[in-house]
Short mmCIF file of N, CA and C in Angstrom, two decimals:
data_model
loop_
_atom_site.label_atom_id
_atom_site.label_comp_id
_atom_site.label_asym_id
_atom_site.label_seq_id
_atom_site.Cartn_x
_atom_site.Cartn_y
_atom_site.Cartn_z
N UNK U 1 0.84 -1.19 0.00
CA UNK U 1 0.00 0.00 0.00
C UNK U 1 0.87 1.24 0.00
N UNK U 2 0.46 2.28 -0.71
CA UNK U 2 1.25 3.51 -0.70
C UNK U 2 1.13 4.22 0.65
N UNK U 3 2.17 4.92 1.02
CA UNK U 3 2.15 5.71 2.25
C UNK U 3 1.18 6.87 2.08
N UNK U 4 0.64 7.35 3.20
CA UNK U 4 -0.20 8.54 3.17
C UNK U 4 -1.67 8.29 2.96
N UNK U 5 -2.12 7.02 2.95
CA UNK U 5 -3.56 6.78 2.83
C UNK U 5 -4.25 7.30 4.09
N UNK U 6 -5.48 7.73 3.91
CA UNK U 6 -6.30 8.22 5.01
C UNK U 6 -7.31 7.13 5.35
N UNK U 7 -7.19 6.56 6.54
CA UNK U 7 -8.07 5.50 6.97
C UNK U 7 -9.20 6.06 7.82
N UNK U 8 -10.41 5.57 7.57
CA UNK U 8 -11.55 5.86 8.44
C UNK U 8 -12.05 4.50 8.91
N UNK U 9 -11.80 4.23 10.17
CA UNK U 9 -12.12 2.92 10.74
C UNK U 9 -13.22 3.10 11.77
N UNK U 10 -14.22 2.21 11.71
CA UNK U 10 -15.39 2.34 12.57
C UNK U 10 -15.65 1.02 13.27
N UNK U 11 -15.69 1.06 14.60
CA UNK U 11 -15.97 -0.14 15.39
C UNK U 11 -16.54 0.28 16.73
N UNK U 12 -17.46 -0.50 17.24
CA UNK U 12 -18.05 -0.19 18.54
C UNK U 12 -17.19 -0.68 19.70
N UNK U 13 -16.19 -1.49 19.42
CA UNK U 13 -15.36 -2.09 20.45
C UNK U 13 -14.10 -1.24 20.69
N UNK U 14 -13.87 -0.89 21.94
CA UNK U 14 -12.73 -0.03 22.28
C UNK U 14 -11.40 -0.69 21.92
N UNK U 15 -11.26 -1.98 22.17
CA UNK U 15 -10.02 -2.69 21.85
C UNK U 15 -9.77 -2.64 20.33
N UNK U 16 -10.83 -2.81 19.56
CA UNK U 16 -10.69 -2.75 18.10
C UNK U 16 -10.26 -1.36 17.65
N UNK U 17 -10.74 -0.33 18.33
CA UNK U 17 -10.32 1.03 17.97
C UNK U 17 -8.85 1.26 18.31
N UNK U 18 -8.36 0.66 19.38
CA UNK U 18 -6.94 0.74 19.70
C UNK U 18 -6.13 0.00 18.64
N UNK U 19 -6.61 -1.18 18.23
CA UNK U 19 -5.97 -1.95 17.16
C UNK U 19 -5.90 -1.11 15.88
N UNK U 20 -6.94 -0.33 15.63
CA UNK U 20 -6.99 0.50 14.42
C UNK U 20 -5.86 1.51 14.40
N UNK U 21 -5.53 2.07 15.55
CA UNK U 21 -4.40 3.02 15.62
C UNK U 21 -3.11 2.34 15.15
N UNK U 22 -2.90 1.11 15.60
CA UNK U 22 -1.71 0.36 15.20
C UNK U 22 -1.71 0.07 13.70
N UNK U 23 -2.88 -0.25 13.17
CA UNK U 23 -2.98 -0.54 11.74
C UNK U 23 -2.61 0.69 10.91
N UNK U 24 -3.14 1.83 11.27
CA UNK U 24 -2.85 3.06 10.53
C UNK U 24 -1.35 3.36 10.55
N UNK U 25 -0.74 3.22 11.71
CA UNK U 25 0.69 3.47 11.84
C UNK U 25 1.50 2.45 11.03
N UNK U 26 1.15 1.17 11.14
CA UNK U 26 1.92 0.13 10.44
C UNK U 26 1.78 0.24 8.93
N UNK U 27 0.68 0.82 8.46
CA UNK U 27 0.47 1.00 7.02
C UNK U 27 1.01 2.34 6.52
N UNK U 28 1.69 3.07 7.38
CA UNK U 28 2.23 4.39 7.04
C UNK U 28 1.11 5.33 6.57
N UNK U 29 -0.05 5.19 7.23
CA UNK U 29 -1.19 6.03 6.89
C UNK U 29 -1.00 7.46 7.38
N UNK U 30 -1.84 8.34 6.88
CA UNK U 30 -1.85 9.74 7.29
C UNK U 30 -2.52 9.82 8.66
N UNK U 31 -1.70 9.79 9.69
CA UNK U 31 -2.19 9.74 11.07
C UNK U 31 -2.99 11.01 11.41
N UNK U 32 -2.59 12.13 10.87
CA UNK U 32 -3.27 13.39 11.18
C UNK U 32 -4.70 13.43 10.66
N UNK U 33 -4.92 12.89 9.47
CA UNK U 33 -6.26 12.97 8.86
C UNK U 33 -7.10 11.72 9.06
N UNK U 34 -6.47 10.59 9.35
CA UNK U 34 -7.22 9.35 9.57
C UNK U 34 -8.12 9.51 10.78
N UNK U 35 -9.24 8.78 10.76
CA UNK U 35 -10.22 8.89 11.83
C UNK U 35 -10.59 7.50 12.33
N UNK U 36 -10.71 7.37 13.64
CA UNK U 36 -11.16 6.13 14.27
C UNK U 36 -12.45 6.47 15.00
N UNK U 37 -13.53 5.89 14.52
CA UNK U 37 -14.87 6.26 14.99
C UNK U 37 -15.62 5.05 15.53
N UNK U 38 -16.77 5.32 16.11
CA UNK U 38 -17.64 4.25 16.58
C UNK U 38 -17.83 4.22 18.08
N UNK U 39 -17.31 5.20 18.79
CA UNK U 39 -17.47 5.23 20.24
C UNK U 39 -18.92 5.43 20.65
N UNK U 40 -19.74 5.98 19.75
CA UNK U 40 -21.15 6.19 20.05
C UNK U 40 -22.00 5.85 18.83
N UNK U 41 -23.27 5.64 19.08
CA UNK U 41 -24.25 5.34 18.03
C UNK U 41 -24.30 6.48 17.02
N UNK U 42 -24.37 7.70 17.51
CA UNK U 42 -24.46 8.86 16.63
C UNK U 42 -23.22 8.98 15.75
N UNK U 43 -22.05 8.73 16.34
CA UNK U 43 -20.81 8.80 15.58
C UNK U 43 -20.79 7.76 14.46
N UNK U 44 -21.26 6.56 14.75
CA UNK U 44 -21.29 5.50 13.73
C UNK U 44 -22.27 5.86 12.61
N UNK U 45 -23.43 6.37 12.96
CA UNK U 45 -24.42 6.73 11.94
C UNK U 45 -23.94 7.87 11.05
N UNK U 46 -23.07 8.71 11.57
CA UNK U 46 -22.60 9.90 10.85
C UNK U 46 -21.43 9.60 9.91
N UNK U 47 -21.00 8.35 9.84
CA UNK U 47 -19.82 8.00 9.05
C UNK U 47 -19.93 8.40 7.58
N UNK U 48 -21.02 8.12 6.88
CA UNK U 48 -21.07 8.54 5.47
C UNK U 48 -20.86 10.04 5.28
N UNK U 49 -21.48 10.85 6.13
CA UNK U 49 -21.30 12.30 6.02
C UNK U 49 -19.86 12.69 6.32
N UNK U 50 -19.25 12.04 7.30
CA UNK U 50 -17.86 12.35 7.65
C UNK U 50 -16.91 12.00 6.50
N UNK U 51 -17.12 10.84 5.87
CA UNK U 51 -16.26 10.47 4.74
C UNK U 51 -16.44 11.44 3.59
N UNK U 52 -17.68 11.83 3.34
CA UNK U 52 -17.93 12.80 2.27
C UNK U 52 -17.22 14.12 2.56
N UNK U 53 -17.34 14.61 3.79
CA UNK U 53 -16.68 15.87 4.17
C UNK U 53 -15.16 15.73 4.05
N UNK U 54 -14.62 14.59 4.45
CA UNK U 54 -13.18 14.37 4.35
C UNK U 54 -12.74 14.36 2.88
N UNK U 55 -13.53 13.75 2.02
CA UNK U 55 -13.17 13.73 0.59
C UNK U 55 -13.23 15.13 0.00
N UNK U 56 -14.16 15.95 0.47
CA UNK U 56 -14.23 17.34 0.02
C UNK U 56 -12.98 18.10 0.47
N UNK U 57 -12.55 17.86 1.71
CA UNK U 57 -11.36 18.51 2.24
C UNK U 57 -10.11 18.10 1.46
N UNK U 58 -10.02 16.81 1.13
CA UNK U 58 -8.85 16.30 0.40
C UNK U 58 -8.94 16.55 -1.10
N UNK U 59 -10.15 16.86 -1.58
CA UNK U 59 -10.35 17.07 -3.01
C UNK U 59 -10.46 15.78 -3.80
N UNK U 60 -10.60 14.65 -3.10
CA UNK U 60 -10.65 13.35 -3.77
C UNK U 60 -11.04 12.26 -2.78
N UNK U 61 -11.61 11.19 -3.30
CA UNK U 61 -11.90 10.00 -2.50
C UNK U 61 -10.76 8.98 -2.59
N UNK U 62 -9.82 9.21 -3.49
CA UNK U 62 -8.82 8.20 -3.84
C UNK U 62 -7.90 7.79 -2.70
N UNK U 63 -7.58 8.68 -1.80
CA UNK U 63 -6.65 8.36 -0.70
C UNK U 63 -7.36 7.77 0.51
N UNK U 64 -8.69 7.75 0.50
CA UNK U 64 -9.46 7.34 1.67
C UNK U 64 -9.79 5.84 1.59
N UNK U 65 -9.56 5.15 2.71
CA UNK U 65 -9.92 3.74 2.84
C UNK U 65 -10.84 3.62 4.04
N UNK U 66 -12.07 3.17 3.81
CA UNK U 66 -13.03 2.96 4.89
C UNK U 66 -13.02 1.51 5.32
N UNK U 67 -12.90 1.26 6.61
CA UNK U 67 -12.96 -0.09 7.16
C UNK U 67 -13.99 -0.07 8.27
N UNK U 68 -15.08 -0.81 8.07
CA UNK U 68 -16.22 -0.76 8.98
C UNK U 68 -16.47 -2.12 9.62
N UNK U 69 -16.65 -2.14 10.93
CA UNK U 69 -17.13 -3.34 11.60
C UNK U 69 -18.53 -3.63 11.06
N UNK U 70 -18.85 -4.89 10.86
CA UNK U 70 -20.17 -5.22 10.33
C UNK U 70 -21.27 -5.07 11.37
N UNK U 71 -21.04 -5.53 12.58
CA UNK U 71 -22.09 -5.53 13.61
C UNK U 71 -21.70 -4.66 14.80
N UNK U 72 -22.24 -3.45 14.81
CA UNK U 72 -21.96 -2.53 15.92
C UNK U 72 -23.24 -2.40 16.76
N UNK U 73 -23.10 -2.69 18.03
CA UNK U 73 -24.25 -2.72 18.93
C UNK U 73 -24.14 -1.62 19.98
N UNK U 74 -25.18 -0.80 20.03
CA UNK U 74 -25.25 0.32 20.99
C UNK U 74 -26.58 0.23 21.72
N UNK U 75 -26.68 0.91 22.85
CA UNK U 75 -27.95 0.93 23.59
C UNK U 75 -29.09 1.47 22.72
N UNK U 76 -28.77 2.45 21.86
CA UNK U 76 -29.79 3.08 21.01
C UNK U 76 -30.20 2.21 19.83
N UNK U 77 -29.39 1.22 19.49
CA UNK U 77 -29.69 0.36 18.35
C UNK U 77 -28.42 -0.17 17.71
N UNK U 78 -28.57 -0.90 16.64
CA UNK U 78 -27.44 -1.50 15.93
C UNK U 78 -27.13 -0.71 14.67
N UNK U 79 -25.87 -0.73 14.29
CA UNK U 79 -25.41 -0.13 13.04
C UNK U 79 -24.64 -1.21 12.30
N UNK U 80 -24.98 -1.41 11.03
CA UNK U 80 -24.30 -2.40 10.21
C UNK U 80 -23.32 -1.72 9.26
N UNK U 81 -22.14 -2.28 9.17
CA UNK U 81 -21.15 -1.76 8.24
C UNK U 81 -21.65 -1.78 6.80
N UNK U 82 -22.42 -2.80 6.46
CA UNK U 82 -22.96 -2.88 5.10
C UNK U 82 -23.93 -1.74 4.82
N UNK U 83 -24.67 -1.30 5.83
CA UNK U 83 -25.56 -0.14 5.64
C UNK U 83 -24.75 1.12 5.38
N UNK U 84 -23.62 1.26 6.07
CA UNK U 84 -22.75 2.42 5.83
C UNK U 84 -22.20 2.38 4.40
N UNK U 85 -21.77 1.20 3.95
CA UNK U 85 -21.27 1.06 2.57
C UNK U 85 -22.36 1.43 1.56
N UNK U 86 -23.55 0.88 1.75
CA UNK U 86 -24.66 1.15 0.82
C UNK U 86 -24.98 2.64 0.77
N UNK U 87 -25.04 3.28 1.94
CA UNK U 87 -25.34 4.72 1.96
C UNK U 87 -24.28 5.53 1.25
N UNK U 88 -23.01 5.19 1.45
CA UNK U 88 -21.93 5.91 0.78
C UNK U 88 -22.03 5.76 -0.73
N UNK U 89 -22.21 4.54 -1.20
CA UNK U 89 -22.29 4.30 -2.65
C UNK U 89 -23.51 4.99 -3.24
N UNK U 90 -24.66 4.90 -2.55
CA UNK U 90 -25.91 5.46 -3.08
C UNK U 90 -25.97 6.99 -2.94
N UNK U 91 -25.73 7.49 -1.73
CA UNK U 91 -25.96 8.91 -1.45
C UNK U 91 -24.82 9.82 -1.89
N UNK U 92 -23.61 9.29 -1.97
CA UNK U 92 -22.45 10.12 -2.29
C UNK U 92 -21.68 9.62 -3.51
N UNK U 93 -22.24 8.66 -4.24
CA UNK U 93 -21.56 8.08 -5.41
C UNK U 93 -20.11 7.75 -5.06
N UNK U 94 -19.93 7.14 -3.90
CA UNK U 94 -18.61 6.86 -3.37
C UNK U 94 -17.87 5.87 -4.26
N UNK U 95 -16.66 6.26 -4.68
CA UNK U 95 -15.83 5.40 -5.52
C UNK U 95 -14.57 4.93 -4.81
N UNK U 96 -14.38 5.38 -3.57
CA UNK U 96 -13.22 4.97 -2.78
C UNK U 96 -13.36 3.54 -2.28
N UNK U 97 -12.30 3.04 -1.69
CA UNK U 97 -12.24 1.66 -1.22
C UNK U 97 -12.93 1.55 0.14
N UNK U 98 -13.83 0.55 0.24
CA UNK U 98 -14.55 0.27 1.48
C UNK U 98 -14.41 -1.22 1.81
N UNK U 99 -14.16 -1.51 3.08
CA UNK U 99 -14.00 -2.89 3.54
C UNK U 99 -14.85 -3.11 4.78
N UNK U 100 -15.29 -4.34 4.94
CA UNK U 100 -16.00 -4.78 6.13
C UNK U 100 -15.07 -5.68 6.93
N UNK U 101 -15.04 -5.45 8.24
CA UNK U 101 -14.33 -6.35 9.14
C UNK U 101 -15.38 -7.03 10.00
N UNK U 102 -15.33 -8.37 10.05
CA UNK U 102 -16.35 -9.08 10.79
C UNK U 102 -15.87 -10.45 11.22
N UNK U 103 -16.37 -10.90 12.36
CA UNK U 103 -16.12 -12.27 12.79
C UNK U 103 -16.86 -13.24 11.87
N UNK U 104 -17.89 -12.76 11.19
CA UNK U 104 -18.64 -13.57 10.21
C UNK U 104 -18.03 -13.31 8.84
N UNK U 105 -17.14 -14.19 8.43
CA UNK U 105 -16.42 -13.92 7.18
C UNK U 105 -16.36 -15.16 6.29
N UNK U 106 -17.48 -15.87 6.22
CA UNK U 106 -17.56 -17.00 5.30
C UNK U 106 -17.69 -16.47 3.88
N UNK U 107 -17.62 -17.34 2.90
CA UNK U 107 -17.77 -16.90 1.50
C UNK U 107 -19.14 -16.27 1.27
N UNK U 108 -20.19 -16.83 1.88
CA UNK U 108 -21.53 -16.24 1.69
C UNK U 108 -21.63 -14.87 2.38
N UNK U 109 -20.98 -14.73 3.53
CA UNK U 109 -20.94 -13.42 4.19
C UNK U 109 -20.21 -12.41 3.31
N UNK U 110 -19.04 -12.82 2.80
CA UNK U 110 -18.24 -11.94 1.95
C UNK U 110 -19.02 -11.51 0.71
N UNK U 111 -19.79 -12.43 0.13
CA UNK U 111 -20.60 -12.09 -1.04
C UNK U 111 -21.67 -11.06 -0.67
N UNK U 112 -22.28 -11.21 0.50
CA UNK U 112 -23.29 -10.23 0.94
C UNK U 112 -22.67 -8.87 1.16
N UNK U 113 -21.47 -8.84 1.70
CA UNK U 113 -20.77 -7.56 1.92
C UNK U 113 -20.48 -6.88 0.58
N UNK U 114 -20.05 -7.67 -0.42
CA UNK U 114 -19.79 -7.09 -1.75
C UNK U 114 -21.07 -6.56 -2.38
N UNK U 115 -22.17 -7.29 -2.23
CA UNK U 115 -23.45 -6.81 -2.78
C UNK U 115 -23.86 -5.48 -2.15
N UNK U 116 -23.46 -5.24 -0.92
CA UNK U 116 -23.80 -3.99 -0.23
C UNK U 116 -22.86 -2.84 -0.60
N UNK U 117 -21.83 -3.15 -1.39
CA UNK U 117 -20.93 -2.09 -1.84
C UNK U 117 -19.52 -2.17 -1.30
N UNK U 118 -19.22 -3.16 -0.46
CA UNK U 118 -17.85 -3.30 0.05
C UNK U 118 -16.96 -3.89 -1.04
N UNK U 119 -15.73 -3.45 -1.08
CA UNK U 119 -14.76 -3.99 -2.03
C UNK U 119 -14.20 -5.32 -1.55
N UNK U 120 -14.32 -5.58 -0.26
CA UNK U 120 -13.82 -6.82 0.29
C UNK U 120 -14.11 -6.87 1.78
N UNK U 121 -13.64 -7.94 2.39
CA UNK U 121 -13.85 -8.10 3.83
C UNK U 121 -12.73 -8.94 4.41
N UNK U 122 -12.57 -8.84 5.71
CA UNK U 122 -11.62 -9.69 6.40
C UNK U 122 -12.12 -9.95 7.80
N UNK U 123 -11.62 -11.03 8.38
CA UNK U 123 -12.07 -11.45 9.69
C UNK U 123 -11.38 -10.71 10.82
N UNK U 124 -11.70 -11.14 12.01
CA UNK U 124 -11.10 -10.52 13.20
C UNK U 124 -10.10 -11.45 13.87
N UNK U 125 -9.85 -12.61 13.26
CA UNK U 125 -8.92 -13.56 13.86
C UNK U 125 -7.48 -13.08 13.70
N UNK U 126 -6.61 -13.63 14.53
CA UNK U 126 -5.19 -13.30 14.46
C UNK U 126 -4.67 -13.69 13.07
N UNK U 127 -3.88 -12.83 12.50
CA UNK U 127 -3.34 -13.09 11.17
C UNK U 127 -4.16 -12.48 10.05
N UNK U 128 -5.31 -11.92 10.38
CA UNK U 128 -6.17 -11.35 9.33
C UNK U 128 -5.62 -10.04 8.78
N UNK U 129 -4.77 -9.33 9.55
CA UNK U 129 -4.28 -8.02 9.10
C UNK U 129 -3.44 -8.15 7.83
N UNK U 130 -2.58 -9.16 7.76
CA UNK U 130 -1.73 -9.31 6.57
C UNK U 130 -2.59 -9.59 5.34
N UNK U 131 -3.58 -10.47 5.49
CA UNK U 131 -4.50 -10.75 4.36
C UNK U 131 -5.28 -9.49 3.99
N UNK U 132 -5.67 -8.73 5.01
CA UNK U 132 -6.44 -7.50 4.76
C UNK U 132 -5.63 -6.51 3.93
N UNK U 133 -4.35 -6.34 4.26
CA UNK U 133 -3.52 -5.39 3.53
C UNK U 133 -3.35 -5.82 2.07
N UNK U 134 -3.22 -7.11 1.83
CA UNK U 134 -3.14 -7.62 0.46
C UNK U 134 -4.44 -7.32 -0.28
N UNK U 135 -5.57 -7.58 0.37
CA UNK U 135 -6.88 -7.31 -0.24
C UNK U 135 -7.07 -5.82 -0.51
N UNK U 136 -6.64 -4.98 0.42
CA UNK U 136 -6.77 -3.53 0.22
C UNK U 136 -5.97 -3.07 -0.99
N UNK U 137 -4.77 -3.59 -1.13
CA UNK U 137 -3.95 -3.25 -2.29
C UNK U 137 -4.62 -3.67 -3.59
N UNK U 138 -5.19 -4.87 -3.60
CA UNK U 138 -5.88 -5.37 -4.80
C UNK U 138 -7.12 -4.52 -5.10
N UNK U 139 -7.86 -4.15 -4.06
CA UNK U 139 -9.07 -3.34 -4.27
C UNK U 139 -8.72 -1.97 -4.83
N UNK U 140 -7.65 -1.36 -4.32
CA UNK U 140 -7.21 -0.06 -4.84
C UNK U 140 -6.84 -0.19 -6.33
N UNK U 141 -6.13 -1.25 -6.67
CA UNK U 141 -5.75 -1.48 -8.07
C UNK U 141 -6.99 -1.67 -8.94
N UNK U 142 -7.95 -2.46 -8.46
CA UNK U 142 -9.17 -2.71 -9.23
C UNK U 142 -9.96 -1.43 -9.48
N UNK U 143 -9.88 -0.48 -8.56
CA UNK U 143 -10.57 0.80 -8.73
C UNK U 143 -9.72 1.82 -9.47
N UNK U 144 -8.53 1.39 -9.89
CA UNK U 144 -7.65 2.28 -10.64
C UNK U 144 -7.00 3.35 -9.79
N UNK U 145 -6.83 3.07 -8.50
CA UNK U 145 -6.27 4.06 -7.57
C UNK U 145 -4.79 3.83 -7.35
#
């Protein structure tokens, strides 16, 4: 992956958000502009608008990589990563790379994530980060980025 990508990672789990900081650093991402979200229901629901605003600030969607937890559970309700992908593709004609991270990562799950607009998905098991980085690189290439 090229250095300087802007990651927007969304998860309801605090440990996963800490892991996200390590991922951004290890990928030589733009730490200043990258965002780790999902601490609240409202923050998770606002992700499509935040990505759109970030793309406006950067002048492009090309450097942005969205990685969304599939199942986020809050007292106010649940937020699905696939719903965030669908909203971005539909409401903002999003052409940037979007990924789902989920403990449910069978082939049928992965197909459902792609139908919702995700470029790919990866699990939460140990060792998934290396596979995820390979998939992210392939997705960027497929989108001509």
